[in-house]
Amino acid sequence: MQRAVAASAVGARMLSEIEEGSLEEILTSLRTNFTTLASDNFNDATHDTDPDHDHDVTTTTTSQKLVIAPTTTTKASSIKPRHFPIPFLNELVQRHFRATSTATLSITGRHHELLYLLVATLIAPPHCKTVAIVDFDGRFDPLRLLATLPFSSTSTGTPTGTNTSTRPLEPSDLDHVHILRPPRRSNVPLQTYLAGMEEYMLYAPHKSREREWWGSIVIGSSNYNNPTTAAAPAAAAQAQIQAQAQVAVTAGWQGWLRVDRAEVTTATGTGAWTFWSKSAEEARRGREGRQAAVEE
């Protein structure tokens, strides 16, 4: 009798220590922990200054694991900005996040050039990430990445093209850029495409299974800020949180970071060159100087 009572007490105590929760909550917790661990590993690799460390592609690839983006998170406060491998861009994103609590980098203007640089830097050594792109404009050309030199910096933070840890991209590197091109005038919510992209990145037999999924880039979508306009307010807010958890960068006609073409000055540096006050002969004579300024 006493044994039965003791066993009953032990069982009751064990049951009281068990926390109830849904499968979705467990999956969210696992995804968040994996993402945090991968972010810490990424930061450690970024700040590794050992000159004897070999950033071999095979070694880096096999040591990384595919990171699951926490797209099912239910808390906006748990969303943190990605770490960008370009220092000044990462500083802008962190500063904007501290001011607005918005983790997504929103680019407007001539965004393609910045996107080519960012993607090329992410998929090249020593980072060796994989990137998913949802391109509503259909203008992102992956072949342009082969002509883009990935960003590299010395210990002083100044850009350089001679860093041994960075090399020009090879055609095989493009296997780690996954592009989805939805119809331009699609009425399908953005969250539907993001869910499809997540399923593909996690379960499809692509060549990036051994790499870390850095995040998604959405180009040209007009419904990112309101992905489910026909849904209830609570469902729309939840869809927005899920989209922010997966999407690291948006590029379109609106954004808080504008990219413009640098002004091309004359060879004498007297000011920006304009054709409105120049004759055809004057423009022809200054052609070589303008071309030299563009190449610099």
GROMACS .gro file of N, CA, C and O in nm, residues 147-197:
model
  204
  147ALA      N    1   3.082   3.860  -6.287
  147ALA     CA    2   3.162   3.980  -6.313
  147ALA      C    3   3.172   4.071  -6.193
  147ALA      O    4   3.226   4.182  -6.202
  148THR      N    5   3.119   4.028  -6.079
  148THR     CA    6   3.120   4.109  -5.956
  148THR      C    7   3.225   4.054  -5.861
  148THR      O    8   3.221   3.935  -5.825
  149LEU      N    9   3.318   4.137  -5.820
  149LEU     CA   10   3.420   4.097  -5.724
  149LEU      C   11   3.362   4.104  -5.583
  149LEU      O   12   3.316   4.210  -5.541
  150PRO      N   13   3.360   3.994  -5.509
  150PRO     CA   14   3.307   3.997  -5.373
  150PRO      C   15   3.382   4.096  -5.285
  150PRO      O   16   3.501   4.121  -5.303
  151PHE      N   17   3.310   4.153  -5.191
  151PHE     CA   18   3.368   4.251  -5.100
  151PHE      C   19   3.464   4.181  -5.006
  151PHE      O   20   3.436   4.074  -4.952
  152SER      N   21   3.578   4.243  -4.983
  152SER     CA   22   3.674   4.195  -4.884
  152SER      C   23   3.734   4.316  -4.817
  152SER      O   24   3.738   4.426  -4.874
  153SER      N   25   3.784   4.298  -4.696
  153SER     CA   26   3.840   4.409  -4.621
  153SER      C   27   3.959   4.361  -4.541
  153SER      O   28   3.968   4.244  -4.502
  154THR      N   29   4.050   4.453  -4.517
  154THR     CA   30   4.166   4.424  -4.433
  154THR      C   31   4.129   4.444  -4.288
  154THR      O   32   4.015   4.473  -4.253
  155SER      N   33   4.223   4.429  -4.201
  155SER     CA   34   4.197   4.448  -4.058
  155SER      C   35   4.159   4.591  -4.025
  155SER      O   36   4.097   4.618  -3.923
  156THR      N   37   4.193   4.685  -4.113
  156THR     CA   38   4.157   4.824  -4.089
  156THR      C   39   4.022   4.859  -4.144
  156THR      O   40   3.973   4.970  -4.125
  157GLY      N   41   3.958   4.761  -4.217
  157GLY     CA   42   3.824   4.786  -4.267
  157GLY      C   43   3.822   4.850  -4.403
  157GLY      O   44   3.714   4.883  -4.452
  158THR      N   45   3.934   4.871  -4.469
  158THR     CA   46   3.934   4.932  -4.600
  158THR      C   47   3.918   4.825  -4.705
  158THR      O   48   3.977   4.717  -4.696
  159PRO      N   49   3.836   4.849  -4.810
  159PRO     CA   50   3.816   4.749  -4.912
  159PRO      C   51   3.946   4.721  -4.986
  159PRO      O   52   4.029   4.808  -5.007
  160THR      N   53   3.961   4.597  -5.025
  160THR     CA   54   4.077   4.558  -5.103
  160THR      C   55   4.041   4.443  -5.194
  160THR      O   56   3.953   4.364  -5.163
  161GLY      N   57   4.108   4.434  -5.307
  161GLY     CA   58   4.083   4.326  -5.399
  161GLY      C   59   4.191   4.221  -5.395
  161GLY      O   60   4.191   4.130  -5.477
  162THR      N   61   4.285   4.230  -5.301
  162THR     CA   62   4.396   4.136  -5.296
  162THR      C   63   4.389   4.045  -5.174
  162THR      O   64   4.485   3.976  -5.145
  163ASN      N   65   4.277   4.045  -5.104
  163ASN     CA   66   4.265   3.959  -4.988
  163ASN      C   67   4.262   3.813  -5.033
  163ASN      O   68   4.184   3.776  -5.120
  164THR      N   69   4.346   3.730  -4.975
  164THR     CA   70   4.356   3.592  -5.019
  164THR      C   71   4.233   3.510  -4.985
  164THR      O   72   4.212   3.403  -5.042
  165SER      N   73   4.149   3.559  -4.894
  165SER     CA   74   4.030   3.484  -4.856
  165SER      C   75   3.916   3.505  -4.953
  165SER      O   76   3.813   3.439  -4.941
  166THR      N   77   3.930   3.595  -5.048
  166THR     CA   78   3.826   3.625  -5.145
  166THR      C   79   3.881   3.602  -5.284
  166THR      O   80   3.990   3.645  -5.317
  167ARG      N   81   3.801   3.537  -5.367
  167ARG     CA   82   3.840   3.510  -5.504
  167ARG      C   83   3.722   3.544  -5.594
  167ARG      O   84   3.607   3.551  -5.549
  168PRO      N   85   3.746   3.565  -5.724
  168PRO     CA   86   3.633   3.585  -5.816
  168PRO      C   87   3.543   3.462  -5.818
  168PRO      O   88   3.587   3.349  -5.796
  169LEU      N   89   3.416   3.485  -5.845
  169LEU     CA   90   3.321   3.375  -5.846
  169LEU      C   91   3.345   3.284  -5.965
  169LEU      O   92   3.390   3.328  -6.071
  170GLU      N   93   3.312   3.160  -5.946
  170GLU     CA   94   3.317   3.060  -6.051
  170GLU      C   95   3.176   3.016  -6.086
  170GLU      O   96   3.083   3.034  -6.006
  171PRO      N   97   3.155   2.961  -6.206
  171PRO     CA   98   3.018   2.918  -6.243
  171PRO      C   99   2.956   2.822  -6.143
  171PRO      O  100   2.834   2.823  -6.123
  172SER      N  101   3.037   2.740  -6.077
  172SER     CA  102   2.981   2.646  -5.979
  172SER      C  103   2.924   2.717  -5.857
  172SER      O  104   2.837   2.662  -5.787
  173ASP      N  105   2.969   2.840  -5.830
  173ASP     CA  106   2.916   2.915  -5.716
  173ASP      C  107   2.770   2.954  -5.736
  173ASP      O  108   2.696   2.976  -5.639
  174LEU      N  109   2.728   2.963  -5.862
  174LEU     CA  110   2.590   3.004  -5.890
  174LEU      C  111   2.490   2.896  -5.851
  174LEU      O  112   2.369   2.924  -5.847
  175ASP      N  113   2.537   2.775  -5.823
  175ASP     CA  114   2.447   2.669  -5.778
  175ASP      C  115   2.384   2.702  -5.644
  175ASP      O  116   2.284   2.640  -5.605
  176HIS      N  117   2.441   2.799  -5.574
  176HIS     CA  118   2.395   2.833  -5.439
  176HIS      C  119   2.313   2.961  -5.436
  176HIS      O  120   2.290   3.018  -5.330
  177VAL      N  121   2.270   3.006  -5.554
  177VAL     CA  122   2.176   3.118  -5.565
  177VAL      C  123   2.047   3.062  -5.624
  177VAL      O  124   2.043   3.023  -5.741
  178HIS      N  125   1.942   3.056  -5.545
  178HIS     CA  126   1.816   2.994  -5.585
  178HIS      C  127   1.713   3.105  -5.609
  178HIS      O  128   1.679   3.181  -5.519
  179ILE      N  129   1.666   3.113  -5.734
  179ILE     CA  130   1.581   3.225  -5.777
  179ILE      C  131   1.442   3.172  -5.813
  179ILE      O  132   1.428   3.076  -5.889
  180LEU      N  133   1.341   3.236  -5.758
  180LEU     CA  134   1.201   3.210  -5.791
  180LEU      C  135   1.146   3.335  -5.858
  180LEU      O  136   1.155   3.444  -5.803
  181ARG      N  137   1.086   3.317  -5.977
  181ARG     CA  138   1.031   3.431  -6.052
  181ARG      C  139   0.879   3.414  -6.066
  181ARG      O  140   0.832   3.350  -6.159
  182PRO      N  141   0.803   3.471  -5.973
  182PRO     CA  142   0.656   3.464  -5.983
  182PRO      C  143   0.607   3.556  -6.096
  182PRO      O  144   0.681   3.642  -6.146
  183PRO      N  145   0.481   3.539  -6.139
  183PRO     CA  146   0.423   3.633  -6.236
  183PRO      C  147   0.421   3.775  -6.181
  183PRO      O  148   0.399   3.796  -6.062
  184ARG      N  149   0.443   3.871  -6.270
  184ARG     CA  150   0.452   4.010  -6.224
  184ARG      C  151   0.322   4.058  -6.163
  184ARG      O  152   0.321   4.126  -6.062
  185ARG      N  153   0.210   4.026  -6.224
  185ARG     CA  154   0.080   4.074  -6.178
  185ARG      C  155   0.007   3.965  -6.100
  185ARG      O  156  -0.112   3.944  -6.116
  186SER      N  157   0.080   3.895  -6.018
  186SER     CA  158   0.021   3.787  -5.941
  186SER      C  159  -0.055   3.841  -5.821
  186SER      O  160  -0.012   3.935  -5.754
  187ASN      N  161  -0.171   3.781  -5.796
  187ASN     CA  162  -0.251   3.817  -5.679
  187ASN      C  163  -0.226   3.723  -5.561
  187ASN      O  164  -0.291   3.733  -5.458
  188VAL      N  165  -0.133   3.631  -5.580
  188VAL     CA  166  -0.101   3.536  -5.472
  188VAL      C  167  -0.024   3.611  -5.364
  188VAL      O  168   0.070   3.686  -5.393
  189PRO      N  169  -0.059   3.592  -5.237
  189PRO     CA  170   0.014   3.659  -5.128
  189PRO      C  171   0.161   3.621  -5.129
  189PRO      O  172   0.198   3.508  -5.164
  190LEU      N  173   0.244   3.715  -5.088
  190LEU     CA  174   0.387   3.690  -5.082
  190LEU      C  175   0.420   3.574  -4.990
  190LEU      O  176   0.513   3.497  -5.016
  191GLN      N  177   0.347   3.561  -4.881
  191GLN     CA  178   0.373   3.454  -4.785
  191GLN      C  179   0.364   3.317  -4.851
  191GLN      O  180   0.434   3.223  -4.812
  192THR      N  181   0.278   3.302  -4.951
  192THR     CA  182   0.266   3.174  -5.021
  192THR      C  183   0.396   3.140  -5.094
  192THR      O  184   0.444   3.026  -5.090
  193TYR      N  185   0.454   3.239  -5.160
  193TYR     CA  186   0.581   3.216  -5.230
  193TYR      C  187   0.694   3.190  -5.129
  193TYR      O  188   0.781   3.106  -5.155
  194LEU      N  189   0.692   3.262  -5.018
  194LEU     CA  190   0.796   3.240  -4.918
  194LEU      C  191   0.787   3.101  -4.857
  194LEU      O  192   0.889   3.036  -4.832
  195ALA      N  193   0.664   3.055  -4.835
  195ALA     CA  194   0.648   2.919  -4.780
  195ALA      C  195   0.696   2.815  -4.880
  195ALA      O  196   0.760   2.716  -4.843
  196GLY      N  197   0.666   2.838  -5.010
  196GLY     CA  198   0.715   2.746  -5.111
  196GLY      C  199   0.866   2.747  -5.122
  196GLY      O  200   0.929   2.642  -5.140
  197MET      N  201   0.925   2.866  -5.111
  197MET     CA  202   1.070   2.876  -5.116
  197MET      C  203   1.134   2.808  -4.995
  197MET      O  204   1.237   2.740  -5.008
   0.00000   0.00000   0.00000
